[in-house]
Coordinates of C-alpha atoms in Angstrom, one line a residue:
Chain A
M1 CA 7.3 25.6 0.5
W2 CA 5.7 27.4 -2.7
Q3 CA 7.1 30.5 -3.8
P4 CA 5.5 32.9 -6.3
Q5 CA 7.2 32.9 -9.7
S6 CA 8.3 35.9 -11.3
E7 CA 7.4 34.6 -14.8
V8 CA 4.2 32.8 -15.8
D9 CA 4.7 29.5 -17.4
E10 CA 2.1 29.6 -20.3
T11 CA 3.0 25.8 -21.3
P12 CA -0.3 23.9 -20.9
Q13 CA -0.4 21.9 -17.8
N14 CA -1.8 18.5 -16.9
G15 CA -3.6 19.9 -14.0
Q16 CA -7.2 21.2 -12.7
N17 CA -7.1 23.2 -15.6
G18 CA -4.7 21.3 -17.7
A19 CA -6.0 22.2 -21.1
E20 CA -6.2 25.9 -20.2
G21 CA -2.5 26.2 -18.9
G22 CA -3.4 28.4 -16.1
P23 CA -3.2 27.8 -12.2
P24 CA -5.7 25.6 -10.4
R25 CA -8.9 27.6 -9.5
I26 CA -8.6 27.0 -6.0
F27 CA -5.5 29.3 -5.9
R28 CA -6.8 32.1 -8.1
W29 CA -8.6 34.1 -5.4
L30 CA -5.4 34.7 -3.4
P31 CA -3.9 38.2 -4.3
R32 CA -0.3 37.0 -4.7
I33 CA -1.0 33.7 -6.6
R34 CA -2.3 34.8 -9.7
K35 CA 1.0 33.3 -11.1
K36 CA 1.4 29.3 -11.3
P37 CA 2.4 27.6 -8.1
A38 CA 5.2 25.5 -7.8
P39 CA 4.8 22.4 -10.2
A40 CA 5.1 19.9 -7.2
L41 CA 2.2 21.5 -5.3
E42 CA 0.2 21.1 -8.1
R43 CA 1.0 17.7 -8.9
A44 CA 0.2 16.9 -5.0
Y45 CA -3.1 18.8 -5.4
D46 CA -4.0 16.9 -8.8
R47 CA -2.9 13.5 -7.1
F48 CA -5.0 14.2 -4.1
L49 CA -8.1 15.0 -5.9
E50 CA -7.8 12.1 -8.4
T51 CA -7.2 9.6 -5.6
I52 CA -10.3 10.9 -3.8
K53 CA -12.2 10.8 -7.0
D54 CA -10.9 7.4 -7.8
T55 CA -11.9 6.2 -4.4
L56 CA -15.3 7.3 -4.5
S57 CA -16.0 5.8 -7.6
D58 CA -14.8 2.5 -6.5
F59 CA -17.0 2.5 -3.4
T60 CA -19.7 1.0 -5.3
T61 CA -17.9 -2.6 -5.3
M62 CA -15.6 -4.2 -2.8
E63 CA -13.3 -7.1 -3.9
I64 CA -11.1 -9.1 -1.3
N65 CA -8.8 -11.8 -2.6
S66 CA -7.1 -14.2 -0.4
V67 CA -4.3 -16.0 -2.1
L68 CA -1.6 -18.2 -1.3
V69 CA 2.1 -18.0 -2.3
S70 CA 5.2 -19.9 -2.2
N71 CA 7.2 -16.9 -1.3
I72 CA 6.6 -13.3 -0.3
S73 CA 9.6 -10.9 -1.0
A74 CA 10.5 -8.5 1.4
D75 CA 12.0 -6.3 -1.1
H76 CA 9.5 -3.6 -2.3
P77 CA 9.9 -1.6 -5.6
L78 CA 9.9 2.3 -4.8
I79 CA 8.6 3.4 -8.1
D80 CA 5.7 2.1 -10.2
V81 CA 7.6 1.4 -13.6
E82 CA 9.8 -1.1 -11.3
F83 CA 6.4 -2.7 -9.9
L84 CA 5.5 -3.0 -13.6
R85 CA 8.8 -4.6 -14.6
Q86 CA 8.6 -7.0 -12.0
T87 CA 5.0 -8.0 -12.9
G88 CA 6.2 -8.7 -16.3
E89 CA 8.9 -10.9 -15.4
D90 CA 6.7 -13.0 -13.0
L91 CA 4.3 -13.3 -16.0
L92 CA 7.1 -14.3 -18.5
A93 CA 8.3 -16.8 -15.7
W94 CA 4.9 -18.4 -15.2
F95 CA 4.2 -18.7 -18.9
Q96 CA 7.6 -20.3 -19.4
E97 CA 6.8 -22.9 -16.8
H98 CA 3.2 -23.7 -17.6
S99 CA 2.0 -24.7 -21.1
M100 CA -1.3 -26.3 -21.8
D101 CA -2.3 -28.8 -23.9
E102 CA -3.4 -27.4 -27.3
Q103 CA -6.5 -29.8 -27.0
F104 CA -7.8 -27.9 -23.9
Q105 CA -6.3 -24.4 -24.2
Q106 CA -4.5 -22.4 -26.9
S107 CA -0.9 -21.5 -25.1
L108 CA 1.2 -18.4 -26.0
K109 CA 3.5 -18.9 -28.7
A110 CA 7.3 -18.8 -28.1
D111 CA 7.8 -15.7 -30.2
S112 CA 5.1 -14.1 -27.8
L113 CA 7.1 -15.0 -24.8
A114 CA 10.3 -13.6 -26.6
Q115 CA 8.4 -10.6 -27.2
L116 CA 7.5 -10.2 -23.5
E117 CA 10.7 -10.9 -22.2
H118 CA 12.0 -7.7 -24.6
L119 CA 9.3 -5.7 -23.4
C120 CA 10.1 -6.3 -19.8
Q121 CA 13.8 -5.6 -20.3
S122 CA 13.4 -2.5 -22.0
I123 CA 10.2 -0.7 -21.4
T124 CA 10.4 2.9 -20.9
F125 CA 7.8 5.8 -20.8
P126 CA 6.5 7.2 -23.4
L127 CA 6.6 3.7 -25.2
E128 CA 8.9 3.8 -27.9
P129 CA 7.5 2.5 -31.5
P130 CA 9.1 -0.8 -31.1
E131 CA 7.6 -1.5 -27.5
K132 CA 4.2 -0.1 -29.0
D133 CA 4.3 -2.8 -31.6
C134 CA 5.3 -5.6 -28.9
V135 CA 2.3 -4.7 -26.6
A136 CA -0.1 -4.8 -29.6
A137 CA 1.0 -8.1 -30.8
L138 CA 1.0 -9.6 -27.3
L139 CA -2.7 -8.1 -26.9
K140 CA -3.7 -9.8 -30.2
E141 CA -2.0 -13.0 -29.3
S142 CA -3.7 -13.3 -25.7
T143 CA -7.0 -12.3 -27.0
A144 CA -6.8 -15.0 -29.6
C145 CA -5.9 -17.6 -26.9
L146 CA -8.7 -16.4 -24.5
N147 CA -11.4 -16.4 -27.5
N148 CA -10.3 -19.8 -28.9
K149 CA -13.0 -22.1 -27.9
N150 CA -13.3 -25.6 -29.1
A151 CA -16.6 -27.0 -27.8
N152 CA -15.2 -30.4 -27.9
S153 CA -12.2 -29.7 -25.8
D154 CA -13.8 -28.4 -22.6
P155 CA -12.3 -30.3 -19.9
R156 CA -14.6 -31.6 -17.3
H157 CA -12.4 -33.3 -15.2
E158 CA -9.4 -32.6 -12.9
P159 CA -6.8 -31.5 -13.0
E160 CA -7.1 -30.2 -16.6
A161 CA -10.1 -27.9 -15.7
S162 CA -8.1 -26.4 -12.7
Q163 CA -4.8 -25.9 -14.9
R164 CA -7.1 -24.5 -18.0
A165 CA -8.8 -21.9 -15.5
E166 CA -5.4 -21.1 -14.1
Y167 CA -3.9 -20.6 -17.9
R168 CA -7.0 -18.3 -18.5
R169 CA -6.6 -16.2 -15.4
F170 CA -3.0 -15.4 -16.2
L171 CA -3.7 -14.3 -19.9
R172 CA -6.2 -11.9 -18.2
Y173 CA -3.4 -10.7 -16.1
L174 CA -1.2 -10.2 -19.0
Q175 CA -4.0 -8.1 -20.7
K176 CA -4.0 -6.1 -17.7
F177 CA -0.3 -5.8 -17.7
L178 CA -0.4 -4.7 -21.4
A179 CA -3.1 -2.3 -20.9
T180 CA -1.2 -0.7 -18.1
C181 CA 1.9 -0.2 -20.2
E182 CA -0.3 1.5 -22.8
S183 CA -1.7 3.7 -20.3
D184 CA -1.2 7.6 -20.6
K185 CA -1.1 8.3 -17.1
W186 CA 2.7 7.6 -16.8
D187 CA 4.7 10.6 -15.7
D188 CA 8.4 11.6 -16.2
E189 CA 9.5 9.9 -12.9
G190 CA 7.9 6.4 -13.7
M191 CA 4.8 6.8 -11.5
L192 CA 1.4 6.1 -12.6
R193 CA -1.7 8.0 -11.4
G194 CA -5.3 7.4 -10.8
R195 CA -7.0 4.1 -10.8
E196 CA -4.4 2.6 -12.8
Q197 CA -1.8 2.9 -10.0
Q198 CA -4.1 0.7 -7.7
Q199 CA -4.9 -1.8 -10.4
L200 CA -0.9 -2.2 -10.9
R201 CA -0.3 -2.6 -7.4
K202 CA -3.2 -5.5 -7.1
L203 CA -1.6 -7.0 -10.4
W204 CA 1.8 -7.2 -8.7
E205 CA 0.5 -9.0 -5.6
L206 CA -1.9 -11.6 -7.7
V207 CA 0.5 -12.4 -10.4
G208 CA 3.1 -14.3 -8.0
T209 CA 0.5 -16.2 -6.6
T210 CA 0.1 -20.3 -6.1
F211 CA -3.8 -19.7 -6.4
V212 CA -6.5 -17.4 -5.1
Y213 CA -8.2 -19.5 -2.6
A214 CA -11.1 -17.2 -1.8
Q215 CA -12.7 -14.2 -3.2
T216 CA -15.6 -12.0 -1.9
V217 CA -17.0 -9.2 -4.1
V218 CA -19.7 -7.0 -2.1
G219 CA -21.8 -4.5 -4.0
L220 CA -22.8 -1.3 -2.5
D221 CA -26.5 -2.3 -2.7
G222 CA -25.4 -5.2 -0.2
D223 CA -25.0 -8.2 -2.9
A224 CA -22.2 -10.4 -2.1
I225 CA -20.8 -13.1 -4.1
S226 CA -18.0 -15.4 -2.3
R227 CA -15.9 -18.0 -4.2
L228 CA -13.9 -20.9 -2.7
N229 CA -11.4 -22.3 -4.8
Q230 CA -11.6 -26.1 -4.6
Q231 CA -7.9 -26.5 -4.8
L232 CA -7.7 -25.6 -1.5
F233 CA -9.5 -28.9 -0.4
H234 CA -7.0 -31.1 -2.5
A235 CA -4.8 -33.3 -0.8
T236 CA -1.9 -31.9 -3.0
Q237 CA -2.0 -28.9 -1.4
G238 CA -0.8 -30.6 2.0
L239 CA -2.8 -28.6 4.4
S240 CA -4.7 -30.2 7.3
R241 CA -8.2 -29.8 8.0
E242 CA -7.6 -27.1 10.7
S243 CA -5.4 -25.0 8.5
I244 CA -8.1 -24.8 5.7
E245 CA -10.7 -23.7 8.4
A246 CA -8.1 -21.1 9.6
L247 CA -7.8 -19.8 6.2
I248 CA -11.5 -19.6 5.6
R249 CA -11.8 -17.8 8.8
F250 CA -8.9 -15.5 8.0
H251 CA -10.7 -14.5 4.9
N252 CA -13.9 -13.7 6.6
H253 CA -12.1 -11.5 9.0
N254 CA -10.3 -9.8 5.9
T255 CA -13.8 -9.2 4.4
E256 CA -15.3 -7.6 7.6
A257 CA -12.2 -5.6 8.0
S258 CA -12.4 -4.2 4.4
A259 CA -16.2 -3.6 4.8
Q260 CA -15.5 -1.5 8.1
G261 CA -12.9 0.4 6.5
R262 CA -15.2 1.3 3.6
N263 CA -18.1 1.9 5.9
S264 CA -16.1 4.3 7.9
L265 CA -15.1 6.3 5.0
M266 CA -18.6 6.5 3.7
S267 CA -20.0 7.6 7.2
I268 CA -17.6 10.2 7.4
L269 CA -18.6 11.7 3.8
V270 CA -22.2 11.6 5.3
D271 CA -21.4 13.3 8.3
T272 CA -19.5 16.1 6.4
L273 CA -22.4 16.4 4.2
R274 CA -25.0 16.6 7.3
A275 CA -22.8 19.0 8.8
V276 CA -22.7 21.1 5.9
L277 CA -26.7 20.9 4.9
R278 CA -28.0 21.1 8.4
R279 CA -25.7 23.2 10.4
Chain B
M1 CA 6.7 -1.4 27.0
L2 CA 10.1 -3.3 26.9
L3 CA 9.4 -4.4 23.5
T4 CA 8.6 -0.9 22.1
S5 CA 11.8 0.5 23.8
Q6 CA 13.9 -2.0 21.7
G7 CA 12.2 -1.0 18.8
Q8 CA 10.3 -4.2 18.0
G9 CA 6.8 -4.5 17.1
I10 CA 5.1 -2.7 14.6
C11 CA 7.3 -0.4 12.5
Y12 CA 6.3 2.4 9.9
H13 CA 8.0 2.9 6.5
K14 CA 7.1 5.9 4.5
D15 CA 8.0 4.4 1.2
P16 CA 7.5 6.6 -2.0
S17 CA 4.9 4.0 -3.2
G18 CA 3.0 4.4 -0.2
P19 CA 2.8 3.8 3.7
R20 CA 3.8 0.4 4.7
F21 CA 3.7 -1.1 8.4
R22 CA 5.5 -4.0 9.3
C23 CA 5.2 -6.3 12.4
D24 CA 7.7 -8.7 13.8
L25 CA 6.0 -11.4 15.6
L26 CA 8.6 -12.2 18.3
P27 CA 7.2 -14.6 20.9
D28 CA 6.7 -11.6 23.2
V29 CA 4.7 -9.9 20.8
M30 CA 2.7 -12.8 20.0
R31 CA 1.9 -13.0 23.9
Q32 CA 1.1 -9.4 24.3
Q33 CA -0.9 -8.7 21.1
P34 CA -4.3 -10.4 22.3
S35 CA -4.5 -7.9 25.2
D36 CA -3.6 -4.5 23.6
P37 CA -2.0 -4.1 20.2
A38 CA -1.3 -0.5 20.8
L39 CA 1.3 -1.8 23.4
V40 CA 3.5 -3.2 20.6
L41 CA 3.5 0.2 18.4
A42 CA 7.2 1.0 18.2
T43 CA 8.3 4.3 20.6
P44 CA 8.4 6.9 20.6
E45 CA 4.7 7.0 21.0
P46 CA 3.1 8.4 17.8
A47 CA 1.8 11.8 17.8
K48 CA -1.7 12.5 17.3
A49 CA -1.3 13.9 14.2
F50 CA 0.7 10.6 13.1
W51 CA -2.3 8.6 11.8
L52 CA -3.6 11.9 9.9
R53 CA -0.3 12.4 8.5
T54 CA 0.0 8.8 7.4
L55 CA -3.6 8.8 5.7
V56 CA -2.5 12.0 3.6
H57 CA 0.8 10.3 2.7
S58 CA -1.4 7.5 1.5
I59 CA -3.9 9.5 -0.5
L60 CA -1.0 11.1 -2.2
T61 CA 0.4 7.9 -3.1
G62 CA -2.5 6.2 -4.7
G63 CA -4.8 5.5 -1.8
Q64 CA -3.4 2.2 -0.4
V65 CA -1.7 0.8 2.6
I66 CA 0.6 -2.4 3.2
F67 CA 0.6 -4.5 6.1
E68 CA 3.3 -7.0 6.5
T69 CA 3.6 -9.8 9.2
A70 CA 7.2 -10.8 9.5
L71 CA 8.8 -13.8 11.6
P72 CA 12.2 -13.8 12.8
A73 CA 15.0 -15.4 10.7
R74 CA 15.9 -18.9 11.4
R75 CA 19.8 -17.7 11.3
A76 CA 21.5 -14.6 12.8
D77 CA 22.8 -13.4 9.3
A78 CA 19.4 -13.8 7.6
R79 CA 16.7 -11.4 7.4
S80 CA 13.3 -11.9 8.7
E81 CA 10.7 -13.6 6.5
V82 CA 7.3 -12.1 5.5
A83 CA 4.7 -14.4 6.4
I84 CA 1.5 -12.4 5.4
R85 CA 1.0 -9.2 3.4
S86 CA -2.1 -7.5 3.0
L87 CA -2.5 -4.7 0.3
F88 CA -5.6 -2.4 1.5
Q89 CA -7.2 0.2 -1.2
F90 CA -9.4 2.8 0.2
G91 CA -12.2 1.8 -2.2
G92 CA -12.4 -1.4 -0.1
D93 CA -10.4 -3.8 -2.1
M94 CA -8.1 -5.8 -0.4
V95 CA -5.5 -8.5 -1.5
V96 CA -4.1 -10.9 1.3
S97 CA -1.1 -13.0 0.4
I98 CA -0.1 -15.9 2.6
D99 CA 3.2 -17.7 2.5
K100 CA 2.1 -21.5 2.7
R101 CA 5.2 -22.6 4.4
F102 CA 4.2 -20.8 7.5
L103 CA 0.7 -22.6 7.5
T104 CA 2.6 -25.9 8.5
R105 CA 4.0 -24.5 11.5
A106 CA 2.5 -25.2 14.8
D107 CA 1.7 -21.8 15.3
G108 CA 0.4 -21.2 11.9
R109 CA -3.0 -20.2 13.2
E110 CA -1.9 -17.7 15.7
I111 CA 0.1 -16.1 13.2
L112 CA -3.1 -15.5 11.1
E113 CA -4.6 -14.4 14.2
A114 CA -2.2 -11.9 15.1
H115 CA -1.9 -10.5 11.6
T116 CA -5.8 -9.9 11.6
R117 CA -5.7 -8.4 15.1
W118 CA -2.9 -5.8 14.5
T119 CA -3.9 -4.8 10.9
G120 CA -7.5 -4.3 12.1
W121 CA -6.3 -2.1 15.0
C122 CA -4.2 0.0 12.4
L123 CA -7.0 0.1 10.0
T124 CA -9.4 1.5 12.8
Q125 CA -6.8 4.2 13.8
L126 CA -6.7 5.3 10.2
A127 CA -10.4 5.6 9.9
Q128 CA -10.6 7.5 13.3
A129 CA -7.9 9.9 12.0
L130 CA -10.5 11.3 9.8
A131 CA -13.1 11.3 12.5
L132 CA -15.2 14.5 11.7
P133 CA -15.4 15.9 15.3
S134 CA -11.8 16.2 16.2
I135 CA -10.8 17.7 13.1
V136 CA -13.6 20.0 12.8
R137 CA -13.3 21.0 16.5
R138 CA -9.5 22.0 15.9
L139 CA -10.4 23.8 12.7
G140 CA -13.3 25.6 14.3
W141 CA -11.4 26.8 17.2
S142 CA -8.4 27.9 15.0
C143 CA -11.0 29.8 12.8
V144 CA -12.5 31.6 16.0
I145 CA -9.5 32.6 17.4
A146 CA -7.4 33.6 14.1
G147 CA -10.4 35.4 12.8
P148 CA -10.6 38.1 15.5
L149 CA -6.7 38.3 15.4
C150 CA -6.6 39.1 11.8
F151 CA -9.3 41.6 12.2
V152 CA -7.6 43.6 15.1
A153 CA -4.1 43.5 13.0
G154 CA -6.2 45.0 10.2
T155 CA -6.9 48.1 12.2
F156 CA -3.4 48.9 12.2
Q157 CA -3.1 48.7 8.4
Y158 CA -5.1 50.9 6.3
G159 CA -7.0 49.8 3.3
G160 CA -5.5 46.1 3.6
I161 CA -7.6 42.9 3.5
L162 CA -7.0 41.5 7.0
Q163 CA -9.9 43.0 8.1
P164 CA -12.6 41.4 5.8
F165 CA -10.2 38.2 5.7
G166 CA -10.8 38.2 9.6
V167 CA -14.4 38.5 9.4
L168 CA -14.6 35.6 6.6
L169 CA -11.9 33.5 8.5
S170 CA -14.2 33.2 11.6
L171 CA -17.3 32.2 9.9
P172 CA -16.4 28.5 9.6
G173 CA -15.5 28.4 13.3
H174 CA -18.9 30.1 14.5
L175 CA -20.9 27.3 12.1
I176 CA -18.8 24.2 13.1
L177 CA -18.6 24.8 16.9
P178 CA -21.5 24.1 19.0
P179 CA -23.0 27.2 20.4
A180 CA -22.6 26.0 24.1
K181 CA -18.9 25.7 23.5
Q182 CA -18.7 29.2 22.1
R183 CA -20.8 30.8 24.8
L184 CA -17.9 30.5 27.1
F185 CA -15.7 32.4 24.5
Y186 CA -18.2 35.0 24.5
W187 CA -18.1 35.6 28.3
L188 CA -14.6 36.4 27.9
P189 CA -15.1 40.1 27.1
V190 CA -17.5 40.6 30.2
V191 CA -15.0 38.8 32.7
L192 CA -12.1 41.0 31.2
G193 CA -14.1 44.1 31.5
I194 CA -14.8 43.3 35.0
I195 CA -11.3 42.4 35.9
M196 CA -9.9 45.6 34.4
G197 CA -12.4 47.7 36.1
A198 CA -11.4 46.3 39.4
M199 CA -7.5 46.0 39.1
P200 CA -5.5 49.0 39.8
R201 CA -4.4 51.0 36.7
A202 CA -0.7 49.5 36.7
V203 CA -2.1 46.3 35.2
I204 CA -4.1 47.9 32.7
G205 CA -1.9 48.0 29.7
L206 CA -1.7 47.4 26.0
P207 CA -2.0 43.5 26.3
A208 CA -5.1 43.4 28.3
L209 CA -6.5 46.1 26.1
G210 CA -5.8 44.1 23.1
L211 CA -7.1 40.9 24.5
W212 CA -10.4 42.8 25.5
Q213 CA -10.8 44.3 21.9
I214 CA -10.2 40.7 20.3
S215 CA -12.9 39.0 22.5
M216 CA -15.3 42.0 21.4
V217 CA -14.6 41.4 17.9
A218 CA -15.1 37.7 18.1
L219 CA -18.2 38.5 20.2
F220 CA -19.5 40.5 17.2
Q221 CA -18.6 38.2 14.6
G222 CA -20.0 35.4 16.4
S223 CA -23.6 37.1 16.7
L224 CA -23.3 37.9 13.0
W225 CA -22.5 34.5 11.8
Q226 CA -24.7 32.8 14.1
A227 CA -27.8 34.8 12.9
A228 CA -26.8 35.1 9.1
G229 CA -24.6 32.2 8.5
G230 CA -26.5 29.7 10.2
R231 CA -29.5 29.8 7.9
C232 CA -27.8 31.0 4.7
V233 CA -24.9 28.6 4.3
P234 CA -27.2 25.4 4.5
W235 CA -29.5 26.8 2.2
L236 CA -26.9 27.7 -0.3
A237 CA -25.4 24.4 0.0
R238 CA -28.7 22.6 -0.6
K239 CA -29.1 24.7 -3.5
V240 CA -25.6 24.1 -5.0
L241 CA -25.8 20.4 -4.5
G242 CA -29.7 20.2 -6.0
Q243 CA -28.3 21.8 -9.1
L244 CA -25.3 19.6 -9.4
I245 CA -27.5 16.6 -8.9
R246 CA -30.0 17.7 -11.7
W247 CA -27.1 18.7 -13.9
K248 CA -25.5 15.3 -13.3
L249 CA -28.8 13.4 -13.8
K250 CA -29.5 15.2 -17.0
R251 CA -26.2 14.3 -18.7
A252 CA -26.6 10.8 -17.6
F253 CA -30.2 10.3 -19.2
E254 CA -29.5 12.5 -22.1
P255 CA -29.9 10.9 -25.6
A256 CA -26.4 10.8 -27.2

C-alpha cells in the first residue's frame, strides 16, 4: 500500500517524468501526494503504460508461428535474465551440433562459439566491458555470415537448401539475442521492459524448435501471408497424412483464435472511444 | 464436477514472468471437454474478478499468457509431460510449440483439438473481462453512490474538499449509466419522503434523514451532470482528440 514519504527523492527516475525527476502527473493533483509515491507503484504504473503502448503499436501486424519441437520443458524461468541465458545456451548447443558446408553457407567460427559460451555463463546487467566486446564481435561475425553470398554456391537441391535456410534462421535468432543483451531496458532485478520482453519470450520459444512448420502474418489492412514449411511433408519427419492435416488445421485454429483475441481488444478500444465521444 | 474437486483440470499459476494456465489431459477430462470446457476449471470456481485480475497481472508482466496442455506421466514417480504450449501476446502474436512425440500417438489429434478448445475458451474469458458494459456499469454505480456520500460527509466538515470531490466523483456515473437506470435512483427521495410522512414519528430518525439527504443530493447532481456533462464532455473529448491527431500528423509529415 502506498505511503507518503517525508522526504522528497530528487534523483531522476525513469518514470513517466523520468528526466524531470518528479512524481508522475497522474498523482500530482492529489493534495497529499505532492511527494513522490513509492517506487514499486511507480514501476507498476510505468510497466502498465508501456505494455499498453507496445500492444497498441503491435496491433498493426499479427504473426502466428506453429513449431514442432523434440521436447517441451515443464520448467519455467521466473526472471527474464534466466530466459536470456537459456536462449543463449540453446543457441550455442544448436550451432555446436550444426555446421554448414562452407560452399553453401559460411558458419560461425569456433572462437565465436567460445565467446557465446562465455557470454551465456557470465552475463550480468549492466553489461561489463568484456561482455560488450563479446557481443560486438559476435554481431560482426553473424552479420558477415548472413551477408556472405556466393552466387555460385546457392543450393537448389534438398537437403542443402533447407539446411542453409535453417542455419540462416538461427543466425538471425543469434542477432536478436545479441540485440536483447545490448538493450538498455534491463532493470536491477533482471527483468526487461517493453517490447523487448515480448521479443525475448518469443525467441526463447522459437530457438528450441525442430522447425517452424507454419507461419501466418496478418496485417491490419487485411493482407495475410501464410507459409508452410515443405519439411513437414518429407518422409523423414515420420508423420502420417492425417497428422499433417491435423497440424495444418491446428495452425488455422490458432490463427483464428489470435485474430479473435486481437479483434476483441480492438472493439473494446473502439467502444471506449465511442462511449466518451457520443455520450 | 468430481474432476474439479480433485484439483484436476485447468490450473492457474501466477508466475512473476506472467500468468500460466495448464491443463492436465486425463481421460475423463478429454471426455468432458467437448461439452463444456468450463466444467474442468479447478475449484473453487473462480471469482468474477478472477479473469480481470489475471488480465491485469498479464499486462503488468509484459502482456503475454502461456497455455500448456500436459499428459499424465508414464510412471508414478515421473512428472507429467507438456505436449503443447501456446504463448499468446496481446498484440496478436502467438507461438505454438508441439512436441512431435505426441503426434504419433493414437489420440494425437484429440490432444490438438482439446488444446484448441480450452485455450480458446480461456482467451474468450480474458477478452470478456475487459467487456465495457460490466466494468463501466460497476464503475458508474460506484460513482453515483460514492459521490453523494462524500458530499453529505463534507457538510460536517467546514472548508474540506469532500463536497466538491463528491460532486466531481458523481460525474462519470451520471454520464456512463443509461438514464433509464438512473430514473429508478431518482425516485428514491420521493418514495422516502412519502414513507417518512406516513410512518409514525418513532421511526423517523437520523438514518432515514441521512438517506433522504443523500438521495436528494444524488438527484441534484444527476440533473446537473445530465444537463451540463452530457454535452460538454463529448465536445471536450472531440476537441482534445482532434488536436492530438492534428499534432501527430503534423509531426509525422514535418520535414526533418
